[in-house]
Short mmCIF file of N, CA and C in Angstrom, two decimals:
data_model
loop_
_atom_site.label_atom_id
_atom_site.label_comp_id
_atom_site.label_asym_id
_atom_site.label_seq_id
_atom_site.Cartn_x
_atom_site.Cartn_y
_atom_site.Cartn_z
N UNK A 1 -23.69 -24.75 -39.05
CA UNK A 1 -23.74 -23.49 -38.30
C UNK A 1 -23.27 -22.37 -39.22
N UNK A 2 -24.12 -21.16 -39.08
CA UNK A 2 -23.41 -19.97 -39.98
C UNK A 2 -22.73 -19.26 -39.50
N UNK A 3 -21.98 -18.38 -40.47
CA UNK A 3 -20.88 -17.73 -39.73
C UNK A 3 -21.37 -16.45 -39.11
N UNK A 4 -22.82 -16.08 -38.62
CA UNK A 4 -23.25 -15.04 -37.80
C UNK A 4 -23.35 -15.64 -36.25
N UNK A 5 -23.61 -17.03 -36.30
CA UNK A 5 -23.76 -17.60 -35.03
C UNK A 5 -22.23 -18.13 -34.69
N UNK A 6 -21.62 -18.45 -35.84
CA UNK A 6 -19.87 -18.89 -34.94
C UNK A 6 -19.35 -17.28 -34.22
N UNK A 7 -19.91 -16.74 -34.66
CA UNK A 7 -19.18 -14.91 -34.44
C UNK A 7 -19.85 -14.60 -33.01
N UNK A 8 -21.52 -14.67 -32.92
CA UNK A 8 -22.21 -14.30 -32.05
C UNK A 8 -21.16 -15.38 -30.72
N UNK A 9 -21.12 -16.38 -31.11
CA UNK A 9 -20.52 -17.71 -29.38
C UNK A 9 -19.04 -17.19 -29.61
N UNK A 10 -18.22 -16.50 -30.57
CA UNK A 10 -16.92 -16.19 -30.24
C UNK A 10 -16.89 -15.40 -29.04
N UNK A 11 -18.03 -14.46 -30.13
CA UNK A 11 -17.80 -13.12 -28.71
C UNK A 11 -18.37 -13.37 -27.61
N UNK A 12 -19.55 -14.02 -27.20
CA UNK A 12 -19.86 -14.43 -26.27
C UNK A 12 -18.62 -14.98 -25.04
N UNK A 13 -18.23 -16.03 -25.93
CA UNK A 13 -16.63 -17.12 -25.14
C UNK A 13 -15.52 -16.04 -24.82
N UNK A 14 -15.39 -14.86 -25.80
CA UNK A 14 -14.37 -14.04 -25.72
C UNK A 14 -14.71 -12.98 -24.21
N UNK A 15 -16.09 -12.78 -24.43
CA UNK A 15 -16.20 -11.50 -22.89
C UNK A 15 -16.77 -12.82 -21.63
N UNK A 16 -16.80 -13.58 -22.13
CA UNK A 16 -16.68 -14.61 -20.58
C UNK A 16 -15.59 -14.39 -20.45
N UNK A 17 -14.37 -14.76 -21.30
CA UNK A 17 -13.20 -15.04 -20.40
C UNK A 17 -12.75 -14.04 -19.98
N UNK A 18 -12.98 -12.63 -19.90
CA UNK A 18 -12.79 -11.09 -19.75
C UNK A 18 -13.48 -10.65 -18.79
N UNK A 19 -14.78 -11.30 -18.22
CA UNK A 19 -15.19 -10.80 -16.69
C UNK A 19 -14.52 -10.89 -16.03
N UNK A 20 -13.88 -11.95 -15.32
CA UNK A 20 -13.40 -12.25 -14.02
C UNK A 20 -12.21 -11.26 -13.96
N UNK A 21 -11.09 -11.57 -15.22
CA UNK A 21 -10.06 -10.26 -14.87
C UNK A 21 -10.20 -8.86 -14.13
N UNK A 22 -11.45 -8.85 -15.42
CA UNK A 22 -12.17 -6.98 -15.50
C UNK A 22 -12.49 -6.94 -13.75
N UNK A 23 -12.89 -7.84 -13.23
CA UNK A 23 -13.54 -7.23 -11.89
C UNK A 23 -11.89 -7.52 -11.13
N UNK A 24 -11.00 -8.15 -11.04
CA UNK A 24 -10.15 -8.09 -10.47
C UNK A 24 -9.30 -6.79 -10.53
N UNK A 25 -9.24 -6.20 -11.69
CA UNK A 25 -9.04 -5.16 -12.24
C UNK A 25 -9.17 -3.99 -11.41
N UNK A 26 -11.04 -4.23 -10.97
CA UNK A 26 -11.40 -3.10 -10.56
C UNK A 26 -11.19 -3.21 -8.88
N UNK A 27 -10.91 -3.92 -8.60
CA UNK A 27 -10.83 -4.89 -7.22
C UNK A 27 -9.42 -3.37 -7.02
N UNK A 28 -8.44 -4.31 -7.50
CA UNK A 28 -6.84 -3.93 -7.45
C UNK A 28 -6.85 -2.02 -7.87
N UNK A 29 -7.44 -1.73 -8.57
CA UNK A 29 -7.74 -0.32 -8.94
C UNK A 29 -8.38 0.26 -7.11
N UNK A 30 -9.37 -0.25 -6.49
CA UNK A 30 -9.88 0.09 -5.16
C UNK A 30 -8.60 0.20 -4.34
N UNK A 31 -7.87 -1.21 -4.57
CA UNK A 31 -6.70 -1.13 -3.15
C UNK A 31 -5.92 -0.09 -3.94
N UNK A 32 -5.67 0.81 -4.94
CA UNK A 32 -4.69 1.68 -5.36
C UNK A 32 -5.20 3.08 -5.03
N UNK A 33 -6.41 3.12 -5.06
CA UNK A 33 -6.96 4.40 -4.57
C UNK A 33 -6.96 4.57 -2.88
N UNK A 34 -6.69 3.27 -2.53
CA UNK A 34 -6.54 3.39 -0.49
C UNK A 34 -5.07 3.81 -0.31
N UNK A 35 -4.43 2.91 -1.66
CA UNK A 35 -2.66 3.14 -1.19
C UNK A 35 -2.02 4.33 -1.32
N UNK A 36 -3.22 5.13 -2.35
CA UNK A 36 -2.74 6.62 -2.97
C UNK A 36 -3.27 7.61 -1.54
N UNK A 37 -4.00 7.24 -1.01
CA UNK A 37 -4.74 8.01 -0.07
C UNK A 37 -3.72 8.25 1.27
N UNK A 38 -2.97 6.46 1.79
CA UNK A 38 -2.23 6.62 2.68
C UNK A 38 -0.89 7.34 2.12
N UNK A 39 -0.42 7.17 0.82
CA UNK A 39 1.12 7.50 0.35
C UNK A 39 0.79 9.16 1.02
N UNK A 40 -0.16 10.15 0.18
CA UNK A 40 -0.41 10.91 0.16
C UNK A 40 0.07 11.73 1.90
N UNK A 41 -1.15 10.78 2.77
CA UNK A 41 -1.08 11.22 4.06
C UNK A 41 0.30 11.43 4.78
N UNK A 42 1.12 10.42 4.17
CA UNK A 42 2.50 9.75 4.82
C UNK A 42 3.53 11.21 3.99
N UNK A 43 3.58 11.46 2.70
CA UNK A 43 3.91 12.70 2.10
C UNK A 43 3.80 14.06 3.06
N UNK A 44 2.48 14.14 3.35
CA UNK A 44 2.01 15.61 3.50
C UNK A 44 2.66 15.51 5.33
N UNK A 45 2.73 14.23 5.88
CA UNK A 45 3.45 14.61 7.47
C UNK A 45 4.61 14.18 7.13
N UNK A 46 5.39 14.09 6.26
CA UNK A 46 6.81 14.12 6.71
C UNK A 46 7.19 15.92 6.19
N UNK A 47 6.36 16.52 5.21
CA UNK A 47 6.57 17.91 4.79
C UNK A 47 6.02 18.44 6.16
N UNK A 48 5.42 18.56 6.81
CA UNK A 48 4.70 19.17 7.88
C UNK A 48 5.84 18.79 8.72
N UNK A 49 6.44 17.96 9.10
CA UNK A 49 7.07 17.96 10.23
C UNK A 49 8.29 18.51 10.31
N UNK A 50 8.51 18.43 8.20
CA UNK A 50 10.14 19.14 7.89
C UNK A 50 9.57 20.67 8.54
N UNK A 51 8.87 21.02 7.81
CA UNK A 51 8.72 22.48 8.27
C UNK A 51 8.32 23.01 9.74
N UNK A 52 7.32 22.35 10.75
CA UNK A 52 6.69 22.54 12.05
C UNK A 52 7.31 21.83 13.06
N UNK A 53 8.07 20.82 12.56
CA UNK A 53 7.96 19.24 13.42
C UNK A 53 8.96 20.12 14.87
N UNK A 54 10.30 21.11 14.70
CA UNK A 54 10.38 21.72 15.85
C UNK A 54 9.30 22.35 16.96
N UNK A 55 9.14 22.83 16.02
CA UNK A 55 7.41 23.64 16.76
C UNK A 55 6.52 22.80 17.80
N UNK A 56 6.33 21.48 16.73
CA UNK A 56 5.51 20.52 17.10
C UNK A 56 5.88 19.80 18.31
N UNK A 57 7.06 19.71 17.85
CA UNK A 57 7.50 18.18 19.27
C UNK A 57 8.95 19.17 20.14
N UNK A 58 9.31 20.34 20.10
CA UNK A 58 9.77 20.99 21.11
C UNK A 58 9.82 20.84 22.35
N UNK A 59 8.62 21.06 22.87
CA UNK A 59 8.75 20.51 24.62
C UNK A 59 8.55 19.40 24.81
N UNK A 60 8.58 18.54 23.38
CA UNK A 60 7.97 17.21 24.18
C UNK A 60 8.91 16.39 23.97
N UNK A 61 10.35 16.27 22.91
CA UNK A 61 11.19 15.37 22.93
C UNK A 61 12.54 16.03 22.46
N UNK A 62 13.86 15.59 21.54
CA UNK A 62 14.48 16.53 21.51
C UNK A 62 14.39 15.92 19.73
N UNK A 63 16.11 16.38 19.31
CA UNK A 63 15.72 16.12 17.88
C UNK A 63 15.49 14.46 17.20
N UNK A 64 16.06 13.62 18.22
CA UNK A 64 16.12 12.41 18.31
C UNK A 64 15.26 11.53 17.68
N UNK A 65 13.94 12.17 18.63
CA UNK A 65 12.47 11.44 17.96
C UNK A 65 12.06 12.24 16.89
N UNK A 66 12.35 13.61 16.37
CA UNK A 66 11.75 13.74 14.90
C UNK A 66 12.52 13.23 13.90
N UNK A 67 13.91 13.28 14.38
CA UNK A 67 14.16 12.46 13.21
C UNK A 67 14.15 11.16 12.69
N UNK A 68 13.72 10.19 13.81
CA UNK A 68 13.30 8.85 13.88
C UNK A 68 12.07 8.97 13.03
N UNK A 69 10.86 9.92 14.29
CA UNK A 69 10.14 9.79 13.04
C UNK A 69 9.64 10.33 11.53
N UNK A 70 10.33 10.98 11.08
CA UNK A 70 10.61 11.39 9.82
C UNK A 70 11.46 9.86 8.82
N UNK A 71 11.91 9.68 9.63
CA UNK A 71 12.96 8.68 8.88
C UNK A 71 11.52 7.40 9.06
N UNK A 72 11.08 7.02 9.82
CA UNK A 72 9.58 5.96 10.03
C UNK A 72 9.24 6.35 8.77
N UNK A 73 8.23 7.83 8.67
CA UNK A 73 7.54 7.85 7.48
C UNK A 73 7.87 7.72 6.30
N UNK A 74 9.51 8.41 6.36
CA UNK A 74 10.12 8.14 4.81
C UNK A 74 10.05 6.54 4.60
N UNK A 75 9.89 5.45 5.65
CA UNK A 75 10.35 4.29 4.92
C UNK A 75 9.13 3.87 4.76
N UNK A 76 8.08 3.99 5.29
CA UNK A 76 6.86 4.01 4.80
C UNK A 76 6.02 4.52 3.32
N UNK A 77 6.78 6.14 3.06
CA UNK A 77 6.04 6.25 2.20
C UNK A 77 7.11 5.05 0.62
N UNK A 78 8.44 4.97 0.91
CA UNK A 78 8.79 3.56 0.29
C UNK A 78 8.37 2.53 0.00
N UNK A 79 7.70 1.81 1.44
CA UNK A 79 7.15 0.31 1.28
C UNK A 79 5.51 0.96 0.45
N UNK A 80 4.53 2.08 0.90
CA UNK A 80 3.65 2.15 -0.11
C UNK A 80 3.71 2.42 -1.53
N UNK A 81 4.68 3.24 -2.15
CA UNK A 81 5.57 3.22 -3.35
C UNK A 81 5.57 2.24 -3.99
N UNK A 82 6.41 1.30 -3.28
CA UNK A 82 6.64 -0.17 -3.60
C UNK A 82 5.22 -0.62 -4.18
N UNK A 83 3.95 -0.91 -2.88
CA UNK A 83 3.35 -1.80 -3.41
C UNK A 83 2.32 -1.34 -4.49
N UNK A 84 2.28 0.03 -4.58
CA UNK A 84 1.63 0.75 -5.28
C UNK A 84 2.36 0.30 -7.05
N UNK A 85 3.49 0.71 -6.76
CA UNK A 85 4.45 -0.31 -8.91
C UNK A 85 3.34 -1.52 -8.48
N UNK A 86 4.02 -2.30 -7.89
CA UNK A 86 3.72 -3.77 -7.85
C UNK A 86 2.09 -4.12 -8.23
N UNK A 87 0.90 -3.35 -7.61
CA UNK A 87 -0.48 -3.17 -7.91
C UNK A 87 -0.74 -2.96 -9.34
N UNK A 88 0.14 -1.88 -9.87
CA UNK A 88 0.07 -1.22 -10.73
C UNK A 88 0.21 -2.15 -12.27
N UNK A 89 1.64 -3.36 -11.27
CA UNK A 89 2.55 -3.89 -12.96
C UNK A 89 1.11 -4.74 -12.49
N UNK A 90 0.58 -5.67 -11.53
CA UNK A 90 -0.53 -6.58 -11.62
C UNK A 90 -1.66 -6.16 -12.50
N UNK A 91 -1.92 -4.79 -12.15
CA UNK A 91 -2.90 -4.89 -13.54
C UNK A 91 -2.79 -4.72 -15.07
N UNK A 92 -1.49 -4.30 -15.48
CA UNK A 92 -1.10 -4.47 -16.32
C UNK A 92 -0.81 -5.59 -17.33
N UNK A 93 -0.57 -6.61 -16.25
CA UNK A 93 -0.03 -8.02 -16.52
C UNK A 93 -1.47 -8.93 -16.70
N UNK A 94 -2.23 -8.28 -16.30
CA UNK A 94 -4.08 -8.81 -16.17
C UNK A 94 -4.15 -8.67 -17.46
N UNK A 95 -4.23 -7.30 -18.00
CA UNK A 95 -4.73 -6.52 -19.08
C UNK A 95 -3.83 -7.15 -20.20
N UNK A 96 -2.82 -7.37 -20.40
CA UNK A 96 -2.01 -8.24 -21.33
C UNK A 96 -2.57 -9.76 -21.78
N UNK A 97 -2.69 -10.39 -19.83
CA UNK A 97 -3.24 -11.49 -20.58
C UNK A 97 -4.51 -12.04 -20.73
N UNK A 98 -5.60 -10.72 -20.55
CA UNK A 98 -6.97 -10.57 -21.62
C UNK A 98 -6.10 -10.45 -22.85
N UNK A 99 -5.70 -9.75 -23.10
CA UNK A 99 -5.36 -9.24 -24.66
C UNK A 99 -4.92 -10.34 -25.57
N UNK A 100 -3.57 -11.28 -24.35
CA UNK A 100 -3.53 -12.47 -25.29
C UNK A 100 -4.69 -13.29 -25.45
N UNK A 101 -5.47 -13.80 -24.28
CA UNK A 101 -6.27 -14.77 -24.23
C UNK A 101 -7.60 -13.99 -25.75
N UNK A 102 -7.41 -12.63 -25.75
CA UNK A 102 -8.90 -12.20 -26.71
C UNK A 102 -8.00 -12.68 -28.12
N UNK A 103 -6.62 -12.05 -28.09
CA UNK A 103 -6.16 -12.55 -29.98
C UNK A 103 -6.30 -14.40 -29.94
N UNK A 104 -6.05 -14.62 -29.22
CA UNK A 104 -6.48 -16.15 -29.23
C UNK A 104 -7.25 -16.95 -29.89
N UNK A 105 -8.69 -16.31 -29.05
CA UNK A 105 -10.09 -16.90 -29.38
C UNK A 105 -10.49 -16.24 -30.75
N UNK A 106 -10.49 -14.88 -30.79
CA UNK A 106 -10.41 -13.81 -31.44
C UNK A 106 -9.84 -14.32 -33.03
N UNK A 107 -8.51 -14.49 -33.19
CA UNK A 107 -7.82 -14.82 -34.45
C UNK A 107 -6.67 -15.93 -34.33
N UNK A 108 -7.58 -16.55 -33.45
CA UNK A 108 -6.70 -18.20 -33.33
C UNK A 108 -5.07 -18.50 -33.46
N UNK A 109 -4.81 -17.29 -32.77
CA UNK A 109 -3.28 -17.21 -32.36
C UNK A 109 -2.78 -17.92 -31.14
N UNK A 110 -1.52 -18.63 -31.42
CA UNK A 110 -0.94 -19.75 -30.62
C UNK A 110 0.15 -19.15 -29.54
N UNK A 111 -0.29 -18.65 -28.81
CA UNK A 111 0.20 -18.24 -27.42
C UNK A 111 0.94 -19.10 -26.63
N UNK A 112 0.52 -20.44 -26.63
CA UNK A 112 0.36 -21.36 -25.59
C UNK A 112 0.29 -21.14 -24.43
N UNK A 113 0.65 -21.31 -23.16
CA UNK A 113 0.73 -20.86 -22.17
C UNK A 113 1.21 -19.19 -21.35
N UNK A 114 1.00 -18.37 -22.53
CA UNK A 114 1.06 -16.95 -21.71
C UNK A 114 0.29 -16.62 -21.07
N UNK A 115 -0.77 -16.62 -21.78
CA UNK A 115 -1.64 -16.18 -20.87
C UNK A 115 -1.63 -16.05 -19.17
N UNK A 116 -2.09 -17.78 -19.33
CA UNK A 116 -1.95 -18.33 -18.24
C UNK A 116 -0.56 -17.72 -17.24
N UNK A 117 0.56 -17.61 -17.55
CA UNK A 117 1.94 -17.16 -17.22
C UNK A 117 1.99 -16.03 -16.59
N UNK A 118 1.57 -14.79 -17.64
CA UNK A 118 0.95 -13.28 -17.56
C UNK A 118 0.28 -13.39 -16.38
N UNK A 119 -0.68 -13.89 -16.10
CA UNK A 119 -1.82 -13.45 -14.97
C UNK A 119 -1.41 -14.39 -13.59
N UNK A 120 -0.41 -15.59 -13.62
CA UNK A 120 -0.07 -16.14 -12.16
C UNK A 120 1.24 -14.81 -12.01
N UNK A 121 2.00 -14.55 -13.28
CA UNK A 121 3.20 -13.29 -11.94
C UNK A 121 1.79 -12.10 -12.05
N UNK A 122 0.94 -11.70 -12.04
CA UNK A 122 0.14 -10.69 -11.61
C UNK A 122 -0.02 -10.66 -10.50
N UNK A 123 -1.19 -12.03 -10.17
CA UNK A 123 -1.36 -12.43 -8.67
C UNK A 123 0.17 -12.31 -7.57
N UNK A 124 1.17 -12.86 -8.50
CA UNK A 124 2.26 -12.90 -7.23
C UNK A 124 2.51 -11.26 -7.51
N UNK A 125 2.45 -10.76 -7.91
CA UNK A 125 3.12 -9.07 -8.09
C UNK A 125 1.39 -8.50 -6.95
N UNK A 126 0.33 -9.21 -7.15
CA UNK A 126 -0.85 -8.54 -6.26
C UNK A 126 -0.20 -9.22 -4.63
N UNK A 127 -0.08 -10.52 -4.27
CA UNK A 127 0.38 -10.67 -3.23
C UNK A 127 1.50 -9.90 -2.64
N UNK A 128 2.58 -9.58 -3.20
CA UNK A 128 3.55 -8.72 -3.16
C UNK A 128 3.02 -7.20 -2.47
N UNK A 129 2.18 -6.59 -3.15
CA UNK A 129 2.01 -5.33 -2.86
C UNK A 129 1.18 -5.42 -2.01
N UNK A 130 0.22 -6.51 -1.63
CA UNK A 130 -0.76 -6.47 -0.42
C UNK A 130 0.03 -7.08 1.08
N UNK A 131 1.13 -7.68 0.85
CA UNK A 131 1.80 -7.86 1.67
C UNK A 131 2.38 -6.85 2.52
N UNK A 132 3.16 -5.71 1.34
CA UNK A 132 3.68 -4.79 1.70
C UNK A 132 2.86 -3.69 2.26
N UNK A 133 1.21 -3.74 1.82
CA UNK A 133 0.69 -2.68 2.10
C UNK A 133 0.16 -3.11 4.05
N UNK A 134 0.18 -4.40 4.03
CA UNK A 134 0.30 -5.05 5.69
C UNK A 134 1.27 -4.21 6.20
N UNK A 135 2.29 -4.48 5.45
CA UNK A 135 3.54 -4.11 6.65
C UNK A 135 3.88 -2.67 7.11
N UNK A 136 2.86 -1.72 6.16
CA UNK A 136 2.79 -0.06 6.48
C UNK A 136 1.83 0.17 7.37
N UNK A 137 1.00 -0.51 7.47
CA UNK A 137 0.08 -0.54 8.70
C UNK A 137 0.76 -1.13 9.86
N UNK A 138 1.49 -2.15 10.04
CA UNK A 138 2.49 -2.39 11.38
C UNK A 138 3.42 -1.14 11.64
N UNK A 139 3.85 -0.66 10.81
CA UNK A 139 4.76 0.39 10.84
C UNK A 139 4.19 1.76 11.04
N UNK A 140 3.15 1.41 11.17
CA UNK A 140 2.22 3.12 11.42
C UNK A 140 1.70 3.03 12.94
N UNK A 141 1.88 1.79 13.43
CA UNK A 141 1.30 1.55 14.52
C UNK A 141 2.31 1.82 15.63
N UNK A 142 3.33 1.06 15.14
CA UNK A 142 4.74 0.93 15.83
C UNK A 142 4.89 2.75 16.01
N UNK A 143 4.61 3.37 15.08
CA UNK A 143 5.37 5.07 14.90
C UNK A 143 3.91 5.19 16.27
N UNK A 144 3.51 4.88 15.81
CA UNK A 144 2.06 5.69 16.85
C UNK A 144 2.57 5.68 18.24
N UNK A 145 2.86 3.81 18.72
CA UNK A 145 3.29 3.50 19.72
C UNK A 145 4.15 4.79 20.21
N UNK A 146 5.50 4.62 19.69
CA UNK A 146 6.36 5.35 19.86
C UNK A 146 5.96 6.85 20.13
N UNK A 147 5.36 7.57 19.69
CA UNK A 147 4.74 9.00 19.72
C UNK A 147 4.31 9.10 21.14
N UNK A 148 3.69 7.87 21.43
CA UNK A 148 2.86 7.99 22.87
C UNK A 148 3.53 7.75 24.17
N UNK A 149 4.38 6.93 23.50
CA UNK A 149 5.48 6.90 24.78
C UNK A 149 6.36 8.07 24.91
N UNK A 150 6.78 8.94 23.43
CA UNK A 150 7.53 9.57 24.50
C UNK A 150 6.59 10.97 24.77
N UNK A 151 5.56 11.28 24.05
CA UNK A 151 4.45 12.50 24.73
C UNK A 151 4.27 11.61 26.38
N UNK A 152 4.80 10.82 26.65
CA UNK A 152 4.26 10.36 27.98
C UNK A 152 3.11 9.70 28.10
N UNK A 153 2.35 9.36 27.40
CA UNK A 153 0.59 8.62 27.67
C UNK A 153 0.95 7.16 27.44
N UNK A 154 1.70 6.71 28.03
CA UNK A 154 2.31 4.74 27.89
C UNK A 154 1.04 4.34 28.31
N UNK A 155 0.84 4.46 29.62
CA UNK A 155 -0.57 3.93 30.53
C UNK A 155 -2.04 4.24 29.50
N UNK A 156 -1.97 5.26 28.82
CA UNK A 156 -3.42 4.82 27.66
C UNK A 156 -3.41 3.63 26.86
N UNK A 157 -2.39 3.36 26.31
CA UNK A 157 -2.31 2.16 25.28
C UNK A 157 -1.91 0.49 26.11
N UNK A 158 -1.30 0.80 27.46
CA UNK A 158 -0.84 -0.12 28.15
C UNK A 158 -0.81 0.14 29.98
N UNK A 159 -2.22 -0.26 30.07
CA UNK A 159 -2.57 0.01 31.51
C UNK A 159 -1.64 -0.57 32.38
N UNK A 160 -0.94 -1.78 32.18
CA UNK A 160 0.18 -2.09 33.37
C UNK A 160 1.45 -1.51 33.36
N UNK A 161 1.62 -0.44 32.48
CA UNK A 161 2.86 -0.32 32.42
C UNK A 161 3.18 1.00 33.85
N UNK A 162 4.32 1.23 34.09
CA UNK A 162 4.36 2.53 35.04
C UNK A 162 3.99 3.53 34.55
N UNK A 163 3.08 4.10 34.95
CA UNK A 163 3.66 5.92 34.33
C UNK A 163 4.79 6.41 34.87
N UNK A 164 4.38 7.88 33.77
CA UNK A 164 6.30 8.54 33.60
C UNK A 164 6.67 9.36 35.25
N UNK A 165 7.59 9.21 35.23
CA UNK A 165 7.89 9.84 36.49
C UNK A 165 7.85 11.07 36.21
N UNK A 166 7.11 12.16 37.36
CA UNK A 166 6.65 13.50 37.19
C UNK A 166 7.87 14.03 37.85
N UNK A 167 8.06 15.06 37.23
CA UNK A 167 9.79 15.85 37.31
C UNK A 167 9.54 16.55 39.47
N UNK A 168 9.98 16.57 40.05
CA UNK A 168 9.67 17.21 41.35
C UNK A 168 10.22 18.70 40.85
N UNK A 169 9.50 19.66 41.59
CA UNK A 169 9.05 20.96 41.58
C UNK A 169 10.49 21.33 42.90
N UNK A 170 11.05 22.52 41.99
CA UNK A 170 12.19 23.12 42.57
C UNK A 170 11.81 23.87 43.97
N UNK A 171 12.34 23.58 44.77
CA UNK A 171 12.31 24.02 45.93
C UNK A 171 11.42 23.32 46.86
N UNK A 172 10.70 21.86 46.52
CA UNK A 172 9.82 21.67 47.39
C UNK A 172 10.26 20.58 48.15
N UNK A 173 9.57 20.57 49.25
CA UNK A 173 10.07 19.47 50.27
C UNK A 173 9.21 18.39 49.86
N UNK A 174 10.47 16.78 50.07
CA UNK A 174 9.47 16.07 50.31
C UNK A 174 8.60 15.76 51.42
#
């Protein structure tokens, strides 16, 4: 065999083993552009509520519930924070161990098992942040809940429950 055809099946062997990452890559790059989208959203209403949130929820609760929920979103925009590093070190840790696995094949450097090493804490650093990005969606739901109960609309989200008792009107008979 000549050394144009050992070169041509290196590189060949070398960008096989470089697909599957690359699309995981771009996979984990998608869930970072959803996580940037919610961080963002979760940002721009806890500033809105610093500044309006009296305005906003005035007749409808006292300071109790804005600051609950202000304090909700702050821990939210945390847990997306969180999984957003964690997404972030995963693809990093991808991209490393292409890099080892290419000097490898590439210039027959003895790694032994990094590679391999590199890309299982990726996956656990990707489980990590997809976990966490679960648990901001429970926590957005829970805040929702809460919003509706105390604007009073319980009975939209939960038809058996009572509705709110309507305040009686001063001076009227029963």
């Amino acid at each position: 065999m000549d050394a144009a055809a050992i070169s041509a099946d290196l590189v060949a062997k070398t960008m096989q083993a470089a697909v599957a990452p690359v699309f995981l890559i771009s996979a984990v790059a998608v869930l970072l552009s959803c996580m940037a989208t919610r961080y963002g959203r979760v940002i721009d209403r806890i500033r809105t509520l610093l500044r309006d949130g009296k305005m906003l929820y005035g007749k409808f609760t006292n300071k109790d519930h804005l600051e609950k929920e202000i304090g909700s979103l702050y821990r939210r925009a945390k847990i997306l924070r969180n999984s957003m590093i964690l997404a972030t070190c995963s693809i990093l840790l991808i991209v490393i161990a292409v890099m080892l696995l290419f000097l490898h094949l590439r210039y027959e450097f003895s790694f032994y098992t990094a590679p391999e090493i590199f890309f299982a804490i990726a996956l656990f650093a990707l489980v990590g942040s997809v976990v966490m990005f679960i648990e901001d969606f429970a926590i957005s739901l829970d805040s929702i809940k809460n919003d509706i109960n105390t604007r009073g609309y319980a009975d939209a989200i939960d038809p058996h429950s009572e509705p709110p008792a309507k305040p009686e009107a001063e001076g009227a008979t029963p």
